[in-house]
Amino acid sequence: MTLALVDILSGNLHSVENALRAAGATEVTVTADPDVIARADRIVLPGVGAFGACAANLRAVDGLESALRARVLDQGAPFLGICVGMQLLAECGEEMGQHRGLGWFAGSVRRLDPAGTDAKVPHMGWNDVVPTGEHPLVVPGEAYFLHSFAYEGDGVIAQTDHAGAVTAAIGRDTIVGVQFHPEKSQRYGLDLLARFLEWRP
């Protein structure tokens, strides 16, 4: 099984790669090559930083967006988006202006606004992951979050609480995105990655 770990010049790729290998992955290729992604059995898109910068980096690679769309949406390869890699699945992000996402999910990414509470932004640290229904990958537990913006829209499969409900995961068909960092979430995160590697949606 080949796994493409997409390099959009954002995120701690080394940590994610190590976590995937610890979870059982044997053929991990860190790449932005559309041809490699078009042949991958599974795809992971991590991202750290600003939505707009990550979207621009992705689109700066000729053919990358279309290769992802063809392999995941058309051909059904299992896909996992992590943090901003999940947020990019939305139609748009509102961090430092309005930026176009991949548009795989009908929704937008907006700044957390826990006004009138002691909850701080960014939302940082361990918090509960509460599924909104049954899903083979995302189960109840605690994970590590670090973000100032959050997804709002269709396809929410898990939430967390930060002075109100905040999207923790989204999913549909062969696609799952998680706002938290599996690579920083110890056993919970490694177990999720292991389930992703075995997933047959």
mmCIF file with all atom_site columns, C-alpha atoms in Angstrom:
data_model
loop_
_atom_site.group_PDB
_atom_site.id
_atom_site.type_symbol
_atom_site.label_atom_id
_atom_site.label_alt_id
_atom_site.label_comp_id
_atom_site.label_asym_id
_atom_site.label_entity_id
_atom_site.label_seq_id
_atom_site.pdbx_PDB_ins_code
_atom_site.Cartn_x
_atom_site.Cartn_y
_atom_site.Cartn_z
_atom_site.occupancy
_atom_site.B_iso_or_equiv
_atom_site.pdbx_formal_charge
_atom_site.auth_seq_id
_atom_site.auth_comp_id
_atom_site.auth_asym_id
_atom_site.auth_atom_id
_atom_site.pdbx_PDB_model_num
ATOM 1   C CA . MET A 1 1   ? 0.000   0.000  0.000   1.00 0.00 ? 1   MET A CA 1
ATOM 2   C CA . THR A 1 2   ? 1.450   3.362  -1.038  1.00 0.00 ? 2   THR A CA 1
ATOM 3   C CA . LEU A 1 3   ? 0.655   6.488  0.947   1.00 0.00 ? 3   LEU A CA 1
ATOM 4   C CA . ALA A 1 4   ? 1.272   10.013 -0.369  1.00 0.00 ? 4   ALA A CA 1
ATOM 5   C CA . LEU A 1 5   ? 1.965   12.583 2.348   1.00 0.00 ? 5   LEU A CA 1
ATOM 6   C CA . VAL A 1 6   ? 1.314   15.824 0.487   1.00 0.00 ? 6   VAL A CA 1
ATOM 7   C CA . ASP A 1 7   ? 3.975   18.499 0.891   1.00 0.00 ? 7   ASP A CA 1
ATOM 8   C CA . ILE A 1 8   ? 2.510   22.000 0.530   1.00 0.00 ? 8   ILE A CA 1
ATOM 9   C CA . LEU A 1 9   ? 5.443   23.575 2.395   1.00 0.00 ? 9   LEU A CA 1
ATOM 10  C CA . SER A 1 10  ? 3.377   23.740 5.550   1.00 0.00 ? 10  SER A CA 1
ATOM 11  C CA . GLY A 1 11  ? 3.223   21.628 8.642   1.00 0.00 ? 11  GLY A CA 1
ATOM 12  C CA . ASN A 1 12  ? 5.479   19.311 10.546  1.00 0.00 ? 12  ASN A CA 1
ATOM 13  C CA . LEU A 1 13  ? 5.777   16.679 7.818   1.00 0.00 ? 13  LEU A CA 1
ATOM 14  C CA . HIS A 1 14  ? 8.520   14.808 9.664   1.00 0.00 ? 14  HIS A CA 1
ATOM 15  C CA . SER A 1 15  ? 6.315   14.341 12.749  1.00 0.00 ? 15  SER A CA 1
ATOM 16  C CA . VAL A 1 16  ? 3.324   13.248 10.671  1.00 0.00 ? 16  VAL A CA 1
ATOM 17  C CA . GLU A 1 17  ? 5.468   10.815 8.684   1.00 0.00 ? 17  GLU A CA 1
ATOM 18  C CA . ASN A 1 18  ? 6.895   9.340  11.896  1.00 0.00 ? 18  ASN A CA 1
ATOM 19  C CA . ALA A 1 19  ? 3.405   8.965  13.364  1.00 0.00 ? 19  ALA A CA 1
ATOM 20  C CA . LEU A 1 20  ? 2.137   7.223  10.212  1.00 0.00 ? 20  LEU A CA 1
ATOM 21  C CA . ARG A 1 21  ? 5.051   4.801  10.316  1.00 0.00 ? 21  ARG A CA 1
ATOM 22  C CA . ALA A 1 22  ? 4.479   4.188  14.032  1.00 0.00 ? 22  ALA A CA 1
ATOM 23  C CA . ALA A 1 23  ? 0.846   3.419  13.180  1.00 0.00 ? 23  ALA A CA 1
ATOM 24  C CA . GLY A 1 24  ? 1.915   0.795  10.637  1.00 0.00 ? 24  GLY A CA 1
ATOM 25  C CA . ALA A 1 25  ? 2.526   2.575  7.323   1.00 0.00 ? 25  ALA A CA 1
ATOM 26  C CA . THR A 1 26  ? 5.444   1.087  5.385   1.00 0.00 ? 26  THR A CA 1
ATOM 27  C CA . GLU A 1 27  ? 5.439   3.013  2.095   1.00 0.00 ? 27  GLU A CA 1
ATOM 28  C CA . VAL A 1 28  ? 5.147   6.730  2.856   1.00 0.00 ? 28  VAL A CA 1
ATOM 29  C CA . THR A 1 29  ? 6.202   9.170  0.145   1.00 0.00 ? 29  THR A CA 1
ATOM 30  C CA . VAL A 1 30  ? 6.476   12.855 1.018   1.00 0.00 ? 30  VAL A CA 1
ATOM 31  C CA . THR A 1 31  ? 5.598   14.528 -2.256  1.00 0.00 ? 31  THR A CA 1
ATOM 32  C CA . ALA A 1 32  ? 3.878   17.289 -4.170  1.00 0.00 ? 32  ALA A CA 1
ATOM 33  C CA . ASP A 1 33  ? 4.222   15.418 -7.469  1.00 0.00 ? 33  ASP A CA 1
ATOM 34  C CA . PRO A 1 34  ? 0.777   15.108 -9.093  1.00 0.00 ? 34  PRO A CA 1
ATOM 35  C CA . ASP A 1 35  ? 1.815   11.899 -10.867 1.00 0.00 ? 35  ASP A CA 1
ATOM 36  C CA . VAL A 1 36  ? 2.777   10.230 -7.575  1.00 0.00 ? 36  VAL A CA 1
ATOM 37  C CA . ILE A 1 37  ? -0.443  11.397 -5.928  1.00 0.00 ? 37  ILE A CA 1
ATOM 38  C CA . ALA A 1 38  ? -2.477  10.125 -8.884  1.00 0.00 ? 38  ALA A CA 1
ATOM 39  C CA . ARG A 1 39  ? -1.163  6.593  -8.195  1.00 0.00 ? 39  ARG A CA 1
ATOM 40  C CA . ALA A 1 40  ? -1.242  6.619  -4.376  1.00 0.00 ? 40  ALA A CA 1
ATOM 41  C CA . ASP A 1 41  ? -3.463  4.156  -2.540  1.00 0.00 ? 41  ASP A CA 1
ATOM 42  C CA . ARG A 1 42  ? -4.048  6.655  0.296   1.00 0.00 ? 42  ARG A CA 1
ATOM 43  C CA . ILE A 1 43  ? -3.439  10.364 0.689   1.00 0.00 ? 43  ILE A CA 1
ATOM 44  C CA . VAL A 1 44  ? -2.742  12.505 3.770   1.00 0.00 ? 44  VAL A CA 1
ATOM 45  C CA . LEU A 1 45  ? -2.773  16.313 3.555   1.00 0.00 ? 45  LEU A CA 1
ATOM 46  C CA . PRO A 1 46  ? -1.340  18.043 6.640   1.00 0.00 ? 46  PRO A CA 1
ATOM 47  C CA . GLY A 1 47  ? -1.228  21.785 7.118   1.00 0.00 ? 47  GLY A CA 1
ATOM 48  C CA . VAL A 1 48  ? -0.104  24.307 9.722   1.00 0.00 ? 48  VAL A CA 1
ATOM 49  C CA . GLY A 1 49  ? -0.348  28.076 9.501   1.00 0.00 ? 49  GLY A CA 1
ATOM 50  C CA . ALA A 1 50  ? -2.641  30.399 7.592   1.00 0.00 ? 50  ALA A CA 1
ATOM 51  C CA . PHE A 1 51  ? -5.409  29.047 5.356   1.00 0.00 ? 51  PHE A CA 1
ATOM 52  C CA . GLY A 1 52  ? -4.563  31.419 2.491   1.00 0.00 ? 52  GLY A CA 1
ATOM 53  C CA . ALA A 1 53  ? -0.867  30.552 2.478   1.00 0.00 ? 53  ALA A CA 1
ATOM 54  C CA . CYS A 1 54  ? -1.583  26.819 2.488   1.00 0.00 ? 54  CYS A CA 1
ATOM 55  C CA . ALA A 1 55  ? -4.106  27.178 -0.348  1.00 0.00 ? 55  ALA A CA 1
ATOM 56  C CA . ALA A 1 56  ? -1.628  29.250 -2.360  1.00 0.00 ? 56  ALA A CA 1
ATOM 57  C CA . ASN A 1 57  ? 1.162   26.722 -1.820  1.00 0.00 ? 57  ASN A CA 1
ATOM 58  C CA . LEU A 1 58  ? -1.090  23.901 -2.990  1.00 0.00 ? 58  LEU A CA 1
ATOM 59  C CA . ARG A 1 59  ? -2.128  25.767 -6.123  1.00 0.00 ? 59  ARG A CA 1
ATOM 60  C CA . ALA A 1 60  ? 1.458   26.828 -6.856  1.00 0.00 ? 60  ALA A CA 1
ATOM 61  C CA . VAL A 1 61  ? 2.171   23.217 -7.883  1.00 0.00 ? 61  VAL A CA 1
ATOM 62  C CA . ASP A 1 62  ? 0.852   22.759 -11.397 1.00 0.00 ? 62  ASP A CA 1
ATOM 63  C CA . GLY A 1 63  ? -1.640  19.908 -11.546 1.00 0.00 ? 63  GLY A CA 1
ATOM 64  C CA . LEU A 1 64  ? -1.708  19.160 -7.813  1.00 0.00 ? 64  LEU A CA 1
ATOM 65  C CA . GLU A 1 65  ? -5.275  20.277 -7.143  1.00 0.00 ? 65  GLU A CA 1
ATOM 66  C CA . SER A 1 66  ? -6.646  18.389 -10.150 1.00 0.00 ? 66  SER A CA 1
ATOM 67  C CA . ALA A 1 67  ? -4.673  15.251 -9.203  1.00 0.00 ? 67  ALA A CA 1
ATOM 68  C CA . LEU A 1 68  ? -6.136  15.331 -5.681  1.00 0.00 ? 68  LEU A CA 1
ATOM 69  C CA . ARG A 1 69  ? -9.637  15.849 -7.027  1.00 0.00 ? 69  ARG A CA 1
ATOM 70  C CA . ALA A 1 70  ? -9.310  13.013 -9.548  1.00 0.00 ? 70  ALA A CA 1
ATOM 71  C CA . ARG A 1 71  ? -7.756  10.520 -7.143  1.00 0.00 ? 71  ARG A CA 1
ATOM 72  C CA . VAL A 1 72  ? -10.048 11.247 -4.188  1.00 0.00 ? 72  VAL A CA 1
ATOM 73  C CA . LEU A 1 73  ? -13.359 12.528 -5.542  1.00 0.00 ? 73  LEU A CA 1
ATOM 74  C CA . ASP A 1 74  ? -13.454 10.608 -8.818  1.00 0.00 ? 74  ASP A CA 1
ATOM 75  C CA . GLN A 1 75  ? -11.578 7.412  -7.951  1.00 0.00 ? 75  GLN A CA 1
ATOM 76  C CA . GLY A 1 76  ? -12.326 7.158  -4.222  1.00 0.00 ? 76  GLY A CA 1
ATOM 77  C CA . ALA A 1 77  ? -8.870  6.918  -2.686  1.00 0.00 ? 77  ALA A CA 1
ATOM 78  C CA . PRO A 1 78  ? -9.043  7.239  1.118   1.00 0.00 ? 78  PRO A CA 1
ATOM 79  C CA . PHE A 1 79  ? -8.022  10.748 2.173   1.00 0.00 ? 79  PHE A CA 1
ATOM 80  C CA . LEU A 1 80  ? -7.142  12.297 5.539   1.00 0.00 ? 80  LEU A CA 1
ATOM 81  C CA . GLY A 1 81  ? -6.774  16.047 6.042   1.00 0.00 ? 81  GLY A CA 1
ATOM 82  C CA . ILE A 1 82  ? -5.073  17.280 9.216   1.00 0.00 ? 82  ILE A CA 1
ATOM 83  C CA . CYS A 1 83  ? -5.615  20.731 10.800  1.00 0.00 ? 83  CYS A CA 1
ATOM 84  C CA . VAL A 1 84  ? -5.389  23.271 7.952   1.00 0.00 ? 84  VAL A CA 1
ATOM 85  C CA . GLY A 1 85  ? -5.345  20.271 5.615   1.00 0.00 ? 85  GLY A CA 1
ATOM 86  C CA . MET A 1 86  ? -8.890  19.631 6.843   1.00 0.00 ? 86  MET A CA 1
ATOM 87  C CA . GLN A 1 87  ? -9.867  23.309 6.634   1.00 0.00 ? 87  GLN A CA 1
ATOM 88  C CA . LEU A 1 88  ? -8.800  23.450 2.974   1.00 0.00 ? 88  LEU A CA 1
ATOM 89  C CA . LEU A 1 89  ? -11.649 21.059 2.141   1.00 0.00 ? 89  LEU A CA 1
ATOM 90  C CA . ALA A 1 90  ? -14.073 23.951 2.746   1.00 0.00 ? 90  ALA A CA 1
ATOM 91  C CA . GLU A 1 91  ? -15.291 26.359 0.101   1.00 0.00 ? 91  GLU A CA 1
ATOM 92  C CA . CYS A 1 92  ? -13.479 29.310 1.659   1.00 0.00 ? 92  CYS A CA 1
ATOM 93  C CA . GLY A 1 93  ? -11.407 30.514 4.580   1.00 0.00 ? 93  GLY A CA 1
ATOM 94  C CA . GLU A 1 94  ? -11.601 33.928 6.226   1.00 0.00 ? 94  GLU A CA 1
ATOM 95  C CA . GLU A 1 95  ? -8.136  34.118 7.760   1.00 0.00 ? 95  GLU A CA 1
ATOM 96  C CA . MET A 1 96  ? -6.418  37.389 6.708   1.00 0.00 ? 96  MET A CA 1
ATOM 97  C CA . GLY A 1 97  ? -8.935  37.962 3.941   1.00 0.00 ? 97  GLY A CA 1
ATOM 98  C CA . GLN A 1 98  ? -11.190 35.702 1.895   1.00 0.00 ? 98  GLN A CA 1
ATOM 99  C CA . HIS A 1 99  ? -9.488  32.704 0.310   1.00 0.00 ? 99  HIS A CA 1
ATOM 100 C CA . ARG A 1 100 ? -10.852 29.926 -1.877  1.00 0.00 ? 100 ARG A CA 1
ATOM 101 C CA . GLY A 1 101 ? -10.603 26.386 -0.550  1.00 0.00 ? 101 GLY A CA 1
ATOM 102 C CA . LEU A 1 102 ? -10.859 23.116 -2.439  1.00 0.00 ? 102 LEU A CA 1
ATOM 103 C CA . GLY A 1 103 ? -14.644 23.205 -2.133  1.00 0.00 ? 103 GLY A CA 1
ATOM 104 C CA . TRP A 1 104 ? -15.073 19.503 -1.370  1.00 0.00 ? 104 TRP A CA 1
ATOM 105 C CA . PHE A 1 105 ? -17.391 20.386 1.539   1.00 0.00 ? 105 PHE A CA 1
ATOM 106 C CA . ALA A 1 106 ? -20.031 23.126 1.666   1.00 0.00 ? 106 ALA A CA 1
ATOM 107 C CA . GLY A 1 107 ? -18.738 25.301 4.470   1.00 0.00 ? 107 GLY A CA 1
ATOM 108 C CA . SER A 1 108 ? -16.302 28.008 5.505   1.00 0.00 ? 108 SER A CA 1
ATOM 109 C CA . VAL A 1 109 ? -13.468 28.478 7.990   1.00 0.00 ? 109 VAL A CA 1
ATOM 110 C CA . ARG A 1 110 ? -13.955 31.338 10.425  1.00 0.00 ? 110 ARG A CA 1
ATOM 111 C CA . ARG A 1 111 ? -12.148 32.727 13.448  1.00 0.00 ? 111 ARG A CA 1
ATOM 112 C CA . LEU A 1 112 ? -13.043 31.248 16.803  1.00 0.00 ? 112 LEU A CA 1
ATOM 113 C CA . ASP A 1 113 ? -14.990 33.781 18.845  1.00 0.00 ? 113 ASP A CA 1
ATOM 114 C CA . PRO A 1 114 ? -15.569 32.548 22.410  1.00 0.00 ? 114 PRO A CA 1
ATOM 115 C CA . ALA A 1 115 ? -16.619 36.034 23.537  1.00 0.00 ? 115 ALA A CA 1
ATOM 116 C CA . GLY A 1 116 ? -17.420 36.697 27.168  1.00 0.00 ? 116 GLY A CA 1
ATOM 117 C CA . THR A 1 117 ? -15.723 33.591 28.478  1.00 0.00 ? 117 THR A CA 1
ATOM 118 C CA . ASP A 1 118 ? -12.347 32.538 29.811  1.00 0.00 ? 118 ASP A CA 1
ATOM 119 C CA . ALA A 1 119 ? -11.754 30.450 26.685  1.00 0.00 ? 119 ALA A CA 1
ATOM 120 C CA . LYS A 1 120 ? -8.735  31.782 24.812  1.00 0.00 ? 120 LYS A CA 1
ATOM 121 C CA . VAL A 1 121 ? -7.799  31.949 21.155  1.00 0.00 ? 121 VAL A CA 1
ATOM 122 C CA . PRO A 1 122 ? -5.929  30.035 19.885  1.00 0.00 ? 122 PRO A CA 1
ATOM 123 C CA . HIS A 1 123 ? -7.645  26.927 21.179  1.00 0.00 ? 123 HIS A CA 1
ATOM 124 C CA . MET A 1 124 ? -4.600  25.015 22.359  1.00 0.00 ? 124 MET A CA 1
ATOM 125 C CA . GLY A 1 125 ? -4.211  21.785 24.266  1.00 0.00 ? 125 GLY A CA 1
ATOM 126 C CA . TRP A 1 126 ? -6.042  18.559 24.969  1.00 0.00 ? 126 TRP A CA 1
ATOM 127 C CA . ASN A 1 127 ? -9.793  18.422 24.515  1.00 0.00 ? 127 ASN A CA 1
ATOM 128 C CA . ASP A 1 128 ? -12.543 15.864 24.033  1.00 0.00 ? 128 ASP A CA 1
ATOM 129 C CA . VAL A 1 129 ? -13.476 14.556 20.601  1.00 0.00 ? 129 VAL A CA 1
ATOM 130 C CA . VAL A 1 130 ? -17.219 13.849 20.626  1.00 0.00 ? 130 VAL A CA 1
ATOM 131 C CA . PRO A 1 131 ? -18.597 12.087 17.527  1.00 0.00 ? 131 PRO A CA 1
ATOM 132 C CA . THR A 1 132 ? -21.976 13.236 16.268  1.00 0.00 ? 132 THR A CA 1
ATOM 133 C CA . GLY A 1 133 ? -22.699 9.681  15.087  1.00 0.00 ? 133 GLY A CA 1
ATOM 134 C CA . GLU A 1 134 ? -20.861 6.455  14.367  1.00 0.00 ? 134 GLU A CA 1
ATOM 135 C CA . HIS A 1 135 ? -17.820 6.621  12.104  1.00 0.00 ? 135 HIS A CA 1
ATOM 136 C CA . PRO A 1 136 ? -15.174 3.915  11.550  1.00 0.00 ? 136 PRO A CA 1
ATOM 137 C CA . LEU A 1 137 ? -12.256 6.318  12.050  1.00 0.00 ? 137 LEU A CA 1
ATOM 138 C CA . VAL A 1 138 ? -13.314 8.992  14.527  1.00 0.00 ? 138 VAL A CA 1
ATOM 139 C CA . VAL A 1 139 ? -14.206 7.661  17.969  1.00 0.00 ? 139 VAL A CA 1
ATOM 140 C CA . PRO A 1 140 ? -14.643 9.318  21.382  1.00 0.00 ? 140 PRO A CA 1
ATOM 141 C CA . GLY A 1 141 ? -11.438 10.334 23.111  1.00 0.00 ? 141 GLY A CA 1
ATOM 142 C CA . GLU A 1 142 ? -9.036  13.168 23.810  1.00 0.00 ? 142 GLU A CA 1
ATOM 143 C CA . ALA A 1 143 ? -6.843  14.815 21.190  1.00 0.00 ? 143 ALA A CA 1
ATOM 144 C CA . TYR A 1 144 ? -4.448  17.726 20.922  1.00 0.00 ? 144 TYR A CA 1
ATOM 145 C CA . PHE A 1 145 ? -5.759  20.908 19.279  1.00 0.00 ? 145 PHE A CA 1
ATOM 146 C CA . LEU A 1 146 ? -3.952  24.055 18.161  1.00 0.00 ? 146 LEU A CA 1
ATOM 147 C CA . HIS A 1 147 ? -5.995  26.469 16.025  1.00 0.00 ? 147 HIS A CA 1
ATOM 148 C CA . SER A 1 148 ? -7.559  29.915 15.891  1.00 0.00 ? 148 SER A CA 1
ATOM 149 C CA . PHE A 1 149 ? -9.986  29.236 13.028  1.00 0.00 ? 149 PHE A CA 1
ATOM 150 C CA . ALA A 1 150 ? -12.593 26.492 12.728  1.00 0.00 ? 150 ALA A CA 1
ATOM 151 C CA . TYR A 1 151 ? -14.753 24.899 10.062  1.00 0.00 ? 151 TYR A CA 1
ATOM 152 C CA . GLU A 1 152 ? -18.502 25.566 9.951   1.00 0.00 ? 152 GLU A CA 1
ATOM 153 C CA . GLY A 1 153 ? -20.675 23.717 7.458   1.00 0.00 ? 153 GLY A CA 1
ATOM 154 C CA . ASP A 1 154 ? -21.759 20.328 6.163   1.00 0.00 ? 154 ASP A CA 1
ATOM 155 C CA . GLY A 1 155 ? -20.282 16.957 6.963   1.00 0.00 ? 155 GLY A CA 1
ATOM 156 C CA . VAL A 1 156 ? -19.423 17.417 10.648  1.00 0.00 ? 156 VAL A CA 1
ATOM 157 C CA . ILE A 1 157 ? -18.798 13.998 12.229  1.00 0.00 ? 157 ILE A CA 1
ATOM 158 C CA . ALA A 1 158 ? -17.282 15.115 15.562  1.00 0.00 ? 158 ALA A CA 1
ATOM 159 C CA . GLN A 1 159 ? -17.169 18.182 17.754  1.00 0.00 ? 159 GLN A CA 1
ATOM 160 C CA . THR A 1 160 ? -15.209 19.508 20.679  1.00 0.00 ? 160 THR A CA 1
ATOM 161 C CA . ASP A 1 161 ? -16.116 22.223 23.190  1.00 0.00 ? 161 ASP A CA 1
ATOM 162 C CA . HIS A 1 162 ? -14.363 25.566 23.441  1.00 0.00 ? 162 HIS A CA 1
ATOM 163 C CA . ALA A 1 163 ? -16.982 27.829 25.001  1.00 0.00 ? 163 ALA A CA 1
ATOM 164 C CA . GLY A 1 164 ? -19.397 26.248 22.547  1.00 0.00 ? 164 GLY A CA 1
ATOM 165 C CA . ALA A 1 165 ? -19.362 23.516 19.938  1.00 0.00 ? 165 ALA A CA 1
ATOM 166 C CA . VAL A 1 166 ? -16.374 23.555 17.582  1.00 0.00 ? 166 VAL A CA 1
ATOM 167 C CA . THR A 1 167 ? -15.869 21.190 14.651  1.00 0.00 ? 167 THR A CA 1
ATOM 168 C CA . ALA A 1 168 ? -13.341 18.474 15.478  1.00 0.00 ? 168 ALA A CA 1
ATOM 169 C CA . ALA A 1 169 ? -13.779 16.304 12.353  1.00 0.00 ? 169 ALA A CA 1
ATOM 170 C CA . ILE A 1 170 ? -15.616 16.197 9.051   1.00 0.00 ? 170 ILE A CA 1
ATOM 171 C CA . GLY A 1 171 ? -16.221 13.291 6.723   1.00 0.00 ? 171 GLY A CA 1
ATOM 172 C CA . ARG A 1 172 ? -18.009 11.928 3.688   1.00 0.00 ? 172 ARG A CA 1
ATOM 173 C CA . ASP A 1 173 ? -17.479 8.879  1.480   1.00 0.00 ? 173 ASP A CA 1
ATOM 174 C CA . THR A 1 174 ? -13.704 8.194  1.448   1.00 0.00 ? 174 THR A CA 1
ATOM 175 C CA . ILE A 1 175 ? -12.760 11.578 2.960   1.00 0.00 ? 175 ILE A CA 1
ATOM 176 C CA . VAL A 1 176 ? -12.042 12.454 6.581   1.00 0.00 ? 176 VAL A CA 1
ATOM 177 C CA . GLY A 1 177 ? -10.588 15.649 7.987   1.00 0.00 ? 177 GLY A CA 1
ATOM 178 C CA . VAL A 1 178 ? -9.584  16.277 11.590  1.00 0.00 ? 178 VAL A CA 1
ATOM 179 C CA . GLN A 1 179 ? -8.979  19.663 13.208  1.00 0.00 ? 179 GLN A CA 1
ATOM 180 C CA . PHE A 1 180 ? -6.750  18.153 15.871  1.00 0.00 ? 180 PHE A CA 1
ATOM 181 C CA . HIS A 1 181 ? -3.231  16.810 15.379  1.00 0.00 ? 181 HIS A CA 1
ATOM 182 C CA . PRO A 1 182 ? -3.095  12.990 15.438  1.00 0.00 ? 182 PRO A CA 1
ATOM 183 C CA . GLU A 1 183 ? 0.717   13.132 15.448  1.00 0.00 ? 183 GLU A CA 1
ATOM 184 C CA . LYS A 1 184 ? 0.580   15.034 18.766  1.00 0.00 ? 184 LYS A CA 1
ATOM 185 C CA . SER A 1 185 ? -2.308  13.089 20.271  1.00 0.00 ? 185 SER A CA 1
ATOM 186 C CA . GLN A 1 186 ? -0.345  10.114 21.596  1.00 0.00 ? 186 GLN A CA 1
ATOM 187 C CA . ARG A 1 187 ? -2.231  6.801  21.644  1.00 0.00 ? 187 ARG A CA 1
ATOM 188 C CA . TYR A 1 188 ? -5.535  8.316  20.499  1.00 0.00 ? 188 TYR A CA 1
ATOM 189 C CA . GLY A 1 189 ? -3.858  9.825  17.448  1.00 0.00 ? 189 GLY A CA 1
ATOM 190 C CA . LEU A 1 190 ? -1.838  6.732  16.556  1.00 0.00 ? 190 LEU A CA 1
ATOM 191 C CA . ASP A 1 191 ? -4.949  4.579  16.821  1.00 0.00 ? 191 ASP A CA 1
ATOM 192 C CA . LEU A 1 192 ? -6.820  6.900  14.471  1.00 0.00 ? 192 LEU A CA 1
ATOM 193 C CA . LEU A 1 193 ? -3.963  6.743  11.947  1.00 0.00 ? 193 LEU A CA 1
ATOM 194 C CA . ALA A 1 194 ? -3.902  2.949  12.236  1.00 0.00 ? 194 ALA A CA 1
ATOM 195 C CA . ARG A 1 195 ? -7.623  2.818  11.491  1.00 0.00 ? 195 ARG A CA 1
ATOM 196 C CA . PHE A 1 196 ? -7.092  5.084  8.496   1.00 0.00 ? 196 PHE A CA 1
ATOM 197 C CA . LEU A 1 197 ? -4.401  2.758  7.140   1.00 0.00 ? 197 LEU A CA 1
ATOM 198 C CA . GLU A 1 198 ? -6.800  -0.199 7.384   1.00 0.00 ? 198 GLU A CA 1
ATOM 199 C CA . TRP A 1 199 ? -9.925  1.677  6.239   1.00 0.00 ? 199 TRP A CA 1
ATOM 200 C CA . ARG A 1 200 ? -11.819 0.144  3.342   1.00 0.00 ? 200 ARG A CA 1
ATOM 201 C CA . PRO A 1 201 ? -14.647 2.644  2.715   1.00 0.00 ? 201 PRO A CA 1
#
